[in-house]
mmCIF file of C-alpha atoms in Angstrom:
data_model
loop_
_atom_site.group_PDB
_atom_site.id
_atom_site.type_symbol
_atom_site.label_atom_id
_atom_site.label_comp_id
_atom_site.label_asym_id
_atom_site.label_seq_id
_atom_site.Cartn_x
_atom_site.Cartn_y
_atom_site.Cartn_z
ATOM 1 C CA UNK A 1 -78.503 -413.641 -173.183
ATOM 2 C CA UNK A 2 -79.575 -416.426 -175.567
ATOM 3 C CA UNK A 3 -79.124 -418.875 -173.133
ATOM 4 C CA UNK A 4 -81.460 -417.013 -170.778
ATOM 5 C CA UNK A 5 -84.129 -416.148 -173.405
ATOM 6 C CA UNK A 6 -84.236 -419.985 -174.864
ATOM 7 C CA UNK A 7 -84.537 -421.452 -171.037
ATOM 8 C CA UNK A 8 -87.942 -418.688 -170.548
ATOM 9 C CA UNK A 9 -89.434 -419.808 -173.801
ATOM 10 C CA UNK A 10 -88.887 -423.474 -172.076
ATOM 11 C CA UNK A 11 -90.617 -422.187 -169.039
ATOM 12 C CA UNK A 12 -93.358 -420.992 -171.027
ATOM 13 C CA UNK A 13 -94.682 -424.447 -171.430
ATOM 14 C CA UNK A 14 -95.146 -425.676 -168.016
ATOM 15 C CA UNK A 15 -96.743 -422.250 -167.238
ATOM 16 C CA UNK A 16 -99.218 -422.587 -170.108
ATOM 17 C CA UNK A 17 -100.233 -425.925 -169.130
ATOM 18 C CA UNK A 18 -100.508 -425.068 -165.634
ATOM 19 C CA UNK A 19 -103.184 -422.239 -166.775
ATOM 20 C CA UNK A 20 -105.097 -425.038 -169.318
ATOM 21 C CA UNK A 21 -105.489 -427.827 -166.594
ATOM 22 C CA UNK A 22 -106.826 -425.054 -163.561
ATOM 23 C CA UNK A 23 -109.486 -423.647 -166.455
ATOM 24 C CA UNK A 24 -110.523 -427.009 -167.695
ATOM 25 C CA UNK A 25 -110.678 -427.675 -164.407
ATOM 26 C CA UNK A 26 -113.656 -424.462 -163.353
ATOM 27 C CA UNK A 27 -115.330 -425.071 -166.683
ATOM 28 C CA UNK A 28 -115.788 -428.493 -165.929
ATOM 29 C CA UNK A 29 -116.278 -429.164 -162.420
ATOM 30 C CA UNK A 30 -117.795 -426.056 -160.845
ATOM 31 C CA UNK A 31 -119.393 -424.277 -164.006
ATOM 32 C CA UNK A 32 -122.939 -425.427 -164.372
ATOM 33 C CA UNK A 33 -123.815 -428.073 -166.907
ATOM 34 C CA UNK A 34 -124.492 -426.374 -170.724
ATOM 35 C CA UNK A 35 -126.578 -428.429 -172.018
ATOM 36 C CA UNK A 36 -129.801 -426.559 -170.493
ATOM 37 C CA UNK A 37 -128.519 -423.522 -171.265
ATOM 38 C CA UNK A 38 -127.661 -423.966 -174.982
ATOM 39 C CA UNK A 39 -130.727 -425.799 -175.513
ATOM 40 C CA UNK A 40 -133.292 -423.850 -173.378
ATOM 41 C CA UNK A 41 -135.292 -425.008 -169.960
ATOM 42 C CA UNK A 42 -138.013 -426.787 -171.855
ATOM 43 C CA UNK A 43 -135.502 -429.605 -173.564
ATOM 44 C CA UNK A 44 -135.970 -432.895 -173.067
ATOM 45 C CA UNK A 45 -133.575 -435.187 -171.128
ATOM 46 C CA UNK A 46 -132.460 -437.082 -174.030
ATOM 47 C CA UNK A 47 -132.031 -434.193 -176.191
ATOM 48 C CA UNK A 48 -129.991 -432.880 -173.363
ATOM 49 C CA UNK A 49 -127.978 -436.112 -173.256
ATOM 50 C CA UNK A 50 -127.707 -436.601 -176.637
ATOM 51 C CA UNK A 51 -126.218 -433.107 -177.009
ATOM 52 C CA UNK A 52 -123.322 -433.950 -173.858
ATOM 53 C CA UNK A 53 -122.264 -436.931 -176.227
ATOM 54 C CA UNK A 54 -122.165 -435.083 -179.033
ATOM 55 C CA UNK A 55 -119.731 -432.534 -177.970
ATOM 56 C CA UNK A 56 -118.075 -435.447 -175.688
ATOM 57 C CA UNK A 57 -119.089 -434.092 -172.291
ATOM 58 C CA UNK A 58 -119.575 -437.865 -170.943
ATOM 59 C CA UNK A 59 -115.881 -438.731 -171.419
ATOM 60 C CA UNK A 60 -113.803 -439.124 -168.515
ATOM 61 C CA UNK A 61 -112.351 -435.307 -167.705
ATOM 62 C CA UNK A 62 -108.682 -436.921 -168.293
ATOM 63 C CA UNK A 63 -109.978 -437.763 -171.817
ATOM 64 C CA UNK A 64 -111.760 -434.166 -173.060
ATOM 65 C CA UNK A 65 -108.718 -432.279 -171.230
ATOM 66 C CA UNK A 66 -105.981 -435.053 -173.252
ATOM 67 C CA UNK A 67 -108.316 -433.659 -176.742
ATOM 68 C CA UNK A 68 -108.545 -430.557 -175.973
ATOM 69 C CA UNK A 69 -104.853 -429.883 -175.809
ATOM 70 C CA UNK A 70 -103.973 -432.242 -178.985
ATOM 71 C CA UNK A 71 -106.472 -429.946 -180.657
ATOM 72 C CA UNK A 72 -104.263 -426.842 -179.483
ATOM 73 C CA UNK A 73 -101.268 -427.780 -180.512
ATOM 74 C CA UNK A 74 -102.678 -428.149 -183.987
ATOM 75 C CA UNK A 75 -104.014 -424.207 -183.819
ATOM 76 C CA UNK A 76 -107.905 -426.086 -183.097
ATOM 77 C CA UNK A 77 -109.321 -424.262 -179.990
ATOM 78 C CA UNK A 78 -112.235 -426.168 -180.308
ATOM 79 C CA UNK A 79 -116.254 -424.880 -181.789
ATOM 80 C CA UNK A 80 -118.646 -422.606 -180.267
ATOM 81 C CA UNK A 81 -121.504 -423.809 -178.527
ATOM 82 C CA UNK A 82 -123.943 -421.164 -179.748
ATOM 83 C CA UNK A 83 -122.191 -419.929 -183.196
ATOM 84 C CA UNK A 84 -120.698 -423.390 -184.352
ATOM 85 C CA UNK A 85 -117.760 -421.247 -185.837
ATOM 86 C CA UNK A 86 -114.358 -421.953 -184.752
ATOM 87 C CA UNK A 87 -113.338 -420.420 -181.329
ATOM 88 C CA UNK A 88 -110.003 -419.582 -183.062
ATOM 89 C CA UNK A 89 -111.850 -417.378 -185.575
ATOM 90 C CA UNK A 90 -114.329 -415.994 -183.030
ATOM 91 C CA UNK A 91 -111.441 -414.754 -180.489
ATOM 92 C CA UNK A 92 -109.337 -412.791 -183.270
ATOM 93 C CA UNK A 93 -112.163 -411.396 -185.396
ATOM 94 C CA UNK A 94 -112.532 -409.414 -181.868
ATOM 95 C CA UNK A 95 -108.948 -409.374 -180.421
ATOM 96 C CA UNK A 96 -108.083 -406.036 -182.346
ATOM 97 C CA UNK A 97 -110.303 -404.663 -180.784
ATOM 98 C CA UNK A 98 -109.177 -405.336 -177.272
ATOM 99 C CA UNK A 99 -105.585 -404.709 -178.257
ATOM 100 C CA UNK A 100 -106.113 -401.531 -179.712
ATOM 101 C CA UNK A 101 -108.282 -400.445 -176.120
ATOM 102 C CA UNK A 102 -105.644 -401.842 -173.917
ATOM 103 C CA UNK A 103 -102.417 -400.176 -176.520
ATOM 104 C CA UNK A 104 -104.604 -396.786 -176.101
ATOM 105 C CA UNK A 105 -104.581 -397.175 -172.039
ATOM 106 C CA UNK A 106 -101.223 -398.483 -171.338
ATOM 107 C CA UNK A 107 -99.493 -395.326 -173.550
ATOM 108 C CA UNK A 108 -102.043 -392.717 -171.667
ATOM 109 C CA UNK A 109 -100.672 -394.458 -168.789
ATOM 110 C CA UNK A 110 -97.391 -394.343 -169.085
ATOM 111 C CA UNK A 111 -96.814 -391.155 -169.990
ATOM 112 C CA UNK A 112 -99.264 -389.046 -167.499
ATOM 113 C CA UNK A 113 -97.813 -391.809 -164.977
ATOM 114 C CA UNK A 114 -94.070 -391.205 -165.919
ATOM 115 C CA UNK A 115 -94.898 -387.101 -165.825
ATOM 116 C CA UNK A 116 -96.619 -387.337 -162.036
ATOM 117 C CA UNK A 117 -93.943 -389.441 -160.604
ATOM 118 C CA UNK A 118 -91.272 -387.551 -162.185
ATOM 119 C CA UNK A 119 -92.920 -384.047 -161.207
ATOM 120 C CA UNK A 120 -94.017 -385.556 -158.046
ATOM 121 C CA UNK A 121 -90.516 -386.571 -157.152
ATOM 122 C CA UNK A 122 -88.546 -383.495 -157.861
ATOM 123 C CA UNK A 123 -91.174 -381.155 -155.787
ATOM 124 C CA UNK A 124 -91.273 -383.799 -152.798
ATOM 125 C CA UNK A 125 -93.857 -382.709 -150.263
ATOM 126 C CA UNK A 126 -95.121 -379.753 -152.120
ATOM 127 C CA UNK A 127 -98.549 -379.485 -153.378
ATOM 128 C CA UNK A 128 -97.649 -381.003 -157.092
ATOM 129 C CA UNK A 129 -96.465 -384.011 -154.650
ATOM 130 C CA UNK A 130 -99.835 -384.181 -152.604
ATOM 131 C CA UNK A 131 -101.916 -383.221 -155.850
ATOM 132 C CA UNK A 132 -99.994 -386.173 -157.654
ATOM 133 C CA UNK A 133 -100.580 -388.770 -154.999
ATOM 134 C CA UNK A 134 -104.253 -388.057 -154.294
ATOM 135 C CA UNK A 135 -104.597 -388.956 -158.061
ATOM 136 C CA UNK A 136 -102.458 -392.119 -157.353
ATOM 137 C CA UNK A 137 -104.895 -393.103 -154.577
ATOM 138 C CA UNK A 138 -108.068 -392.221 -156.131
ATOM 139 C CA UNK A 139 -106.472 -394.760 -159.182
ATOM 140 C CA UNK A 140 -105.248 -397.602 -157.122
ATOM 141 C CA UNK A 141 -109.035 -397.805 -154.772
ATOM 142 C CA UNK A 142 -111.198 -396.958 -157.452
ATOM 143 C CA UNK A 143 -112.573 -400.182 -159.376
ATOM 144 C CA UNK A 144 -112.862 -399.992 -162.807
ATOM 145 C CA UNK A 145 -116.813 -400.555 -163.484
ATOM 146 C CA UNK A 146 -117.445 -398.108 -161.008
ATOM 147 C CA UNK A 147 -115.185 -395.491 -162.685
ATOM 148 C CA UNK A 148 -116.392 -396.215 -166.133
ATOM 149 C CA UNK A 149 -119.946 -395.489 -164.917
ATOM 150 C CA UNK A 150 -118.989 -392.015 -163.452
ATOM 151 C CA UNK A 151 -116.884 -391.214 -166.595
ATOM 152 C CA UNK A 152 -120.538 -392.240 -168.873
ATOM 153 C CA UNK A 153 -122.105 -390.121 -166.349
ATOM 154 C CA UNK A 154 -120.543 -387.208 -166.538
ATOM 155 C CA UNK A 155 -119.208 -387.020 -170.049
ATOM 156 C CA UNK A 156 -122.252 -388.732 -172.020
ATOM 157 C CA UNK A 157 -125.017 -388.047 -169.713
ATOM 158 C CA UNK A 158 -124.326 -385.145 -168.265
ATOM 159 C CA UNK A 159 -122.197 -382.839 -170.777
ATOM 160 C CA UNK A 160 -123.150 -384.732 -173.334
ATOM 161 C CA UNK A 161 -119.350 -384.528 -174.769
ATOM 162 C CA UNK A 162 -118.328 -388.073 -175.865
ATOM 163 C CA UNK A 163 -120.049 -391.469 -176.904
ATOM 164 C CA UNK A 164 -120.839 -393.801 -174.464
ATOM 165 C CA UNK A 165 -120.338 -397.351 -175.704
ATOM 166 C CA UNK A 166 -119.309 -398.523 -178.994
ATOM 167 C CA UNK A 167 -116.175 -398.452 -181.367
ATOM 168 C CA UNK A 168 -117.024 -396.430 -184.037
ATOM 169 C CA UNK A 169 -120.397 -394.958 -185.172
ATOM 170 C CA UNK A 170 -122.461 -397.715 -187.036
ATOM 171 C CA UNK A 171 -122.429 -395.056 -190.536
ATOM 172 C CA UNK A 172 -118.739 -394.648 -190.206
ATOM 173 C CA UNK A 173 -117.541 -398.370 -189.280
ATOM 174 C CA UNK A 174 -114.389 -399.102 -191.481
ATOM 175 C CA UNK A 175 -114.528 -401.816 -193.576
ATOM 176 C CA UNK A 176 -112.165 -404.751 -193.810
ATOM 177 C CA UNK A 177 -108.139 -403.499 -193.234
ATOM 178 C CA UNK A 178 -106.763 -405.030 -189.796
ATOM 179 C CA UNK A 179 -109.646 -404.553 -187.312
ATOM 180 C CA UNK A 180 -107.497 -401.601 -185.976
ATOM 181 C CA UNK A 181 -109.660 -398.584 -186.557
ATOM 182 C CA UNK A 182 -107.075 -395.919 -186.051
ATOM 183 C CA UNK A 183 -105.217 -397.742 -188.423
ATOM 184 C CA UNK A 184 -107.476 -398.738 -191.226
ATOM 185 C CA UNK A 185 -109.102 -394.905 -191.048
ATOM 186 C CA UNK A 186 -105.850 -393.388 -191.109
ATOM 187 C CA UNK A 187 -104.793 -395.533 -194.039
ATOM 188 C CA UNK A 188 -107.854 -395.307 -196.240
ATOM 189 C CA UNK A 189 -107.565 -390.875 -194.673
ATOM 190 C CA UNK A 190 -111.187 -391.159 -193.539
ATOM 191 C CA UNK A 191 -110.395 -387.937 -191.073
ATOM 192 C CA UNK A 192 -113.917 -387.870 -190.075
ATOM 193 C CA UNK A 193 -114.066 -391.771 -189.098
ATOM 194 C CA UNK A 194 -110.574 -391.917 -187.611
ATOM 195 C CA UNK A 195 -112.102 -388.295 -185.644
ATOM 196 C CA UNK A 196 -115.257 -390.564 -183.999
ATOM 197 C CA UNK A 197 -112.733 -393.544 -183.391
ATOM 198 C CA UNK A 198 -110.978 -391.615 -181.166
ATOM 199 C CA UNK A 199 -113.967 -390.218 -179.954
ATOM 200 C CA UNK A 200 -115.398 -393.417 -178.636
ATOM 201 C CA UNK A 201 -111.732 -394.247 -177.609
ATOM 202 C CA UNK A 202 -111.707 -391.471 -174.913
ATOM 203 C CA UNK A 203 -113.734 -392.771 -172.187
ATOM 204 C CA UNK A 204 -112.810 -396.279 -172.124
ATOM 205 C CA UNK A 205 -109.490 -396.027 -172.738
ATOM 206 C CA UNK A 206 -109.437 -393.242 -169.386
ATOM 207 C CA UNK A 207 -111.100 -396.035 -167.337
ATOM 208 C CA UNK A 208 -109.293 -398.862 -168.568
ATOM 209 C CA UNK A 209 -106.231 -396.893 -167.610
ATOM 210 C CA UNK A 210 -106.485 -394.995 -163.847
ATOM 211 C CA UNK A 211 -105.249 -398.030 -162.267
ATOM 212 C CA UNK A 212 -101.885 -398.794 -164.267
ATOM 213 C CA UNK A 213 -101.896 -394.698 -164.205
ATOM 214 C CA UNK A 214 -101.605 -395.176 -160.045
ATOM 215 C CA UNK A 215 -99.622 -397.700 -160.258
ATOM 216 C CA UNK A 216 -96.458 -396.309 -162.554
ATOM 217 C CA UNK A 217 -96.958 -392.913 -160.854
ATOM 218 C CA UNK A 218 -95.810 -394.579 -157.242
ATOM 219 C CA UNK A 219 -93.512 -396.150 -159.284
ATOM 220 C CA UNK A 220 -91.677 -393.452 -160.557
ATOM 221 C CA UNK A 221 -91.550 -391.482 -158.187
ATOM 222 C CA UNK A 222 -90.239 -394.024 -155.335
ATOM 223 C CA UNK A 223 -87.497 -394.744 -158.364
ATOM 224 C CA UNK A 224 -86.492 -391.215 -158.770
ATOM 225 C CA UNK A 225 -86.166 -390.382 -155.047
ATOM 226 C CA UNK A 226 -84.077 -393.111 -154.779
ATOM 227 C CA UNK A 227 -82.243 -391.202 -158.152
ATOM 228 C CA UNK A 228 -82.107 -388.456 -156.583
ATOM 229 C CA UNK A 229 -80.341 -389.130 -153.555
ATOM 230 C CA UNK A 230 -77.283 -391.131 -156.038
ATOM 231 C CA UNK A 231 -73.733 -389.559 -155.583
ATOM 232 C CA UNK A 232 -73.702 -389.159 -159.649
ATOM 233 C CA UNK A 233 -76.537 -386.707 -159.061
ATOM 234 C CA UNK A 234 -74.898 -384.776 -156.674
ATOM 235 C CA UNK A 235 -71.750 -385.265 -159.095
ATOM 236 C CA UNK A 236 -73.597 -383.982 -161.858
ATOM 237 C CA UNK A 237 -74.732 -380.728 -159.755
ATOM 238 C CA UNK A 238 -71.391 -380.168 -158.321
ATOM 239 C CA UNK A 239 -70.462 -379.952 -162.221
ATOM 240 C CA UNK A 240 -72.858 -376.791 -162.865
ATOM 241 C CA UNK A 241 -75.101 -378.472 -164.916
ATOM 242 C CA UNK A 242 -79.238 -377.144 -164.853
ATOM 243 C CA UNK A 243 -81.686 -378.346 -162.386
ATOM 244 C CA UNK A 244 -83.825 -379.822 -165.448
ATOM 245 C CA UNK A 245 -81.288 -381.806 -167.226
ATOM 246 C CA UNK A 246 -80.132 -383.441 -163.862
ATOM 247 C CA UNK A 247 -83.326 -384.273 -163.421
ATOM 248 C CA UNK A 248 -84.220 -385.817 -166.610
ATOM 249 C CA UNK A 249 -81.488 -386.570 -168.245
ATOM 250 C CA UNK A 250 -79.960 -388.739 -165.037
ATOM 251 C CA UNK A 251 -82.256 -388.919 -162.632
ATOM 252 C CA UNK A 252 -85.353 -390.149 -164.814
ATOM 253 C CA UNK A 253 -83.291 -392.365 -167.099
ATOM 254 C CA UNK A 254 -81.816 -394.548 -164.238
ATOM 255 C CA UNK A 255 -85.215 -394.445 -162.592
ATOM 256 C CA UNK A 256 -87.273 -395.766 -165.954
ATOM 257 C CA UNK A 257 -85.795 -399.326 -165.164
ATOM 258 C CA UNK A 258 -87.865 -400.770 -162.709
ATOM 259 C CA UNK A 259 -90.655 -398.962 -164.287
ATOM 260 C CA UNK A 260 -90.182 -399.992 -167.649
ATOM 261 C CA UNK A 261 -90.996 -403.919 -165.981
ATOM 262 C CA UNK A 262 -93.790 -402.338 -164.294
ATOM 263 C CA UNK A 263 -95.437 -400.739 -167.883
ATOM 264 C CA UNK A 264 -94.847 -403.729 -169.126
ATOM 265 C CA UNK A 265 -96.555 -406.417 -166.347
ATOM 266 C CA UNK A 266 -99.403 -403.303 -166.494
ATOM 267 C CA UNK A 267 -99.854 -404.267 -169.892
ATOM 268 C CA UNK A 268 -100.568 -407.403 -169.185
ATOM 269 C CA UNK A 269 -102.934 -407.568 -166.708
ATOM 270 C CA UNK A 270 -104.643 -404.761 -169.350
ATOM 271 C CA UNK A 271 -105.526 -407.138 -171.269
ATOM 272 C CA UNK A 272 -107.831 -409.264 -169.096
ATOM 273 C CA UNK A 273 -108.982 -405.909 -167.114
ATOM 274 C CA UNK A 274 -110.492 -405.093 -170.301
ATOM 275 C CA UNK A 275 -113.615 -407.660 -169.643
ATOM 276 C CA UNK A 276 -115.083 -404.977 -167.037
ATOM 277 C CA UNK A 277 -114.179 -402.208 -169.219
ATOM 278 C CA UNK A 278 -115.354 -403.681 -172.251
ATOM 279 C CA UNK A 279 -118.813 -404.503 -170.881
ATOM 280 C CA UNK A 280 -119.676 -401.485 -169.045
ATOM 281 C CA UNK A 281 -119.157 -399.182 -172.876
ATOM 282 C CA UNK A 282 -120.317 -402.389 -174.763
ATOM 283 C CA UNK A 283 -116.927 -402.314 -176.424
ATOM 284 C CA UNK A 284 -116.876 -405.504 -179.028
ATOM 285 C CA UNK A 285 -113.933 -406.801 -177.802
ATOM 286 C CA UNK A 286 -112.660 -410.200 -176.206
ATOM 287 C CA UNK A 287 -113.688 -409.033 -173.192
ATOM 288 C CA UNK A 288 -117.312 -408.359 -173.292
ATOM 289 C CA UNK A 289 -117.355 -411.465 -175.789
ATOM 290 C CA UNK A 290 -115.871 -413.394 -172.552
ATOM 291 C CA UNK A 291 -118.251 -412.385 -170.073
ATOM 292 C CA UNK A 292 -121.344 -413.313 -172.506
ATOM 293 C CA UNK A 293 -119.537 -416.534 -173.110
ATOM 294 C CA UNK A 294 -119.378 -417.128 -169.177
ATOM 295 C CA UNK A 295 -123.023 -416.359 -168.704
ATOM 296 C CA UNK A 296 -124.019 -419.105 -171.362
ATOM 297 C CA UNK A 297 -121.389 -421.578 -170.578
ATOM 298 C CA UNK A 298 -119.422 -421.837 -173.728
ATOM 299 C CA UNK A 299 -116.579 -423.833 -172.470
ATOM 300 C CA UNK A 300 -114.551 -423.488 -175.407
ATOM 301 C CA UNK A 301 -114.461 -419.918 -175.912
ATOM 302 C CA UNK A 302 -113.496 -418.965 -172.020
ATOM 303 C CA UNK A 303 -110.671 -421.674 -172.411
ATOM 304 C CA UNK A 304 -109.346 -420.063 -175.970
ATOM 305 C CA UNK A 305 -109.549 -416.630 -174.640
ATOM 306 C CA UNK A 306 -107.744 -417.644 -171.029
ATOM 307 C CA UNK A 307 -104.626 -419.434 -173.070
ATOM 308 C CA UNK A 308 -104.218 -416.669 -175.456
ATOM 309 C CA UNK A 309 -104.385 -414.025 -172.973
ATOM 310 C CA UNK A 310 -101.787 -416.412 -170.849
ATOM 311 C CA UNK A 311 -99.728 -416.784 -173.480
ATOM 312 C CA UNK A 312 -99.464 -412.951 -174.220
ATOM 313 C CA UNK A 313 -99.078 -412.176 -170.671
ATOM 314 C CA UNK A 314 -95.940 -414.403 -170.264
ATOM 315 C CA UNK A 315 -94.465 -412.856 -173.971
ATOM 316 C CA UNK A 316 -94.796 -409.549 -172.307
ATOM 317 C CA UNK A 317 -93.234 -410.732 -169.309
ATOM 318 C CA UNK A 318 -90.214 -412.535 -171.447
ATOM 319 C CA UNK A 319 -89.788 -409.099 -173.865
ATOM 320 C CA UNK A 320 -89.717 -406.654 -170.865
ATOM 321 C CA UNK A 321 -86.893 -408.999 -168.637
ATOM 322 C CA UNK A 322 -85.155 -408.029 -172.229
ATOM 323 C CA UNK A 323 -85.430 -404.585 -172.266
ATOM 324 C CA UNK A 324 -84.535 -404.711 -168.916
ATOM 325 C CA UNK A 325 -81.059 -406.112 -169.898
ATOM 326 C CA UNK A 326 -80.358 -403.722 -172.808
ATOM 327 C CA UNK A 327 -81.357 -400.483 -170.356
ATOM 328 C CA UNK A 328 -78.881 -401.742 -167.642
ATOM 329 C CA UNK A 329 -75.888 -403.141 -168.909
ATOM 330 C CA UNK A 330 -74.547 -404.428 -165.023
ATOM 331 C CA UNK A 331 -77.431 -407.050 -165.366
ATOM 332 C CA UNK A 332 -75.963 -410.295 -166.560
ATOM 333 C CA UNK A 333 -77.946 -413.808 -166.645
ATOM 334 C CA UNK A 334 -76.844 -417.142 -166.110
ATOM 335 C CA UNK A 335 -75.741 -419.358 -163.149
ATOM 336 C CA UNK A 336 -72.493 -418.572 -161.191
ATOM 337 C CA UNK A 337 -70.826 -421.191 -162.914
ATOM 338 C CA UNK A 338 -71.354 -419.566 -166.156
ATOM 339 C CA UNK A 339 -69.892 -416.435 -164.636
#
């Protein structure tokens, strides 16, 4: 095991590089040039050029990508075009917020995911099976921005039930803590702030989730067929024991390993579905922050935000092939001549 986990945090480099040189790459080559757009339309050539040299856009590409990754290793992401503050600082003063939007939609996930595969499984080709698929389908084909608008629709505009945009009401906004607002309200016992945190949680977190929702449903339910149809099952009901704890007991727990991967990889890919998410409820995450930073050509924010979201993607990956060994002890790792 420690031989397996020590050669994927060796693979992690290549990987990471891999993602720095194709983004330096965009930003660089096909991204338009800056300079007008951090300056404005009416600046003047040389201002314009003086500005590329200053932030060493006339070096060869070779040269800014060889500084740009000495920089990294040091923890230096590079400066802001617009806010001259550190791209390190500007990415984590808003990561809590996407982390706490994409923890809220991967648990709502799993678990109404896990519950419709699971019930959808053990009433094959009834109407909990066809009800439970239809919501599959609608959550695989449905894009997120288009959902998110329906859900503000209905639920803001509409019924008038839930916030629309935002984190927290601007008279109720915690203070300092960990940028976590369930956590820093439910430390300090603010009940009424942690109360409109979750409020303005609802809607995002619902659209942020449908698609990993779809996506561990089919999961678990193709799993548990396949469960179902083990001799230990029929073993275990030979043996007298209920319907329900053959089903979840056995069934569900040998058919949570390939899901478990697949809640994890959801995760993931969570992370950088928040930037649609994020900008259709004007959530203040890394997201929204991204697409802004895209639209004004901020090279060194869209290249901090790609590595660290690379970098957590590939942690998730590395933790979950973990679990994965612990849940099913036949697994082993290694080459056949370690066997």
């Amino acid at each position: 095991m420690l031989k397996y986990i020590i050669k994927r945090l060796l693979m992690v480099i290549p990987v990471l590089l891999g993602v720095t040189i194709i983004i330096f790459l965009i930003t660089r080559i096909l991204a338009p040039d800056p300079a007008p757009v951090v300056l404005g339309e009416h600046a003047t050539p040389a201002a314009m050029a003086a500005w590329r040299a200053d932030h060493g856009l006339n070096d060869p590409i070779w040269l800014q990508y060889g500084h740009f990754i000495i920089n990294a290793l040091h923890g230096d992401l590079g400066t802001s075009y617009y806010t001259n503050a550190p791209v390190t600082q500007e990415i984590f003063s808003r990561f809590p917020a996407t982390a706490e939007l994409a923890i809220c939609a991967i648990v709502v996930a799993s678990l109404i995911g896990v519950g419709l595969g699971r019930l959808s499984a053990v009433r094959k080709n009834k109407l909990a099976d066809h009800a439970s698929m239809f919501v599959a389908l609608i959550g695989v084909s449905m894009p997120i921005f288009w959902s998110g608008i329906l859900l503000i629709i209905l639920f803001a505009g509409i019924l008038h039930w839930l916030p629309s945009n935002g984190r927290v009401s601007p008279m109720l906004q915690p203070t300092g803590g960990t940028g976590f607002y369930i956590l820093d309200t439910l430390m300090r016992g603010d009940w009424t702030a942690l109360r409109d945190v979750l409020l303005h949680l609802i809607l995002p977190t619902l659209a942020l989730s449908l698609y990993s929702l779809a996506i561990i449903t089919r999961m678990t339910r193709s799993s548990m067929l396949d469960s179902l149809n083990e001799d230990f099952i029929r073993t275990a009901r030979a043996k007298g024991l209920r319907r329900r704890t053959v089903n979840n007991r056995h069934a569900l727990r040998t058919a949570m390993l390939p899901v478990t991967t697949v809640i994890g990889l959801q995760f993931g890919s969570l992370l950088g579905g928040a930037l649609l998410t994020e900008t259709v409820f004007s959530w203040p995450g890394i997201g929204k922050y991204t697409v802004d930073c895209v639209l004004k050509s901020d090279f060194p924010v869209i290249q901090g935000v790609v590595l660290l979201i690379a970098t957590i993607f590939v942690i998730v990956n590395l933790v979950v092939d973990i679990i994965y060994a612990f849940l099913d002890p036949r697994i082993k790792y290694g080459t056949k001549a370690d066997d």
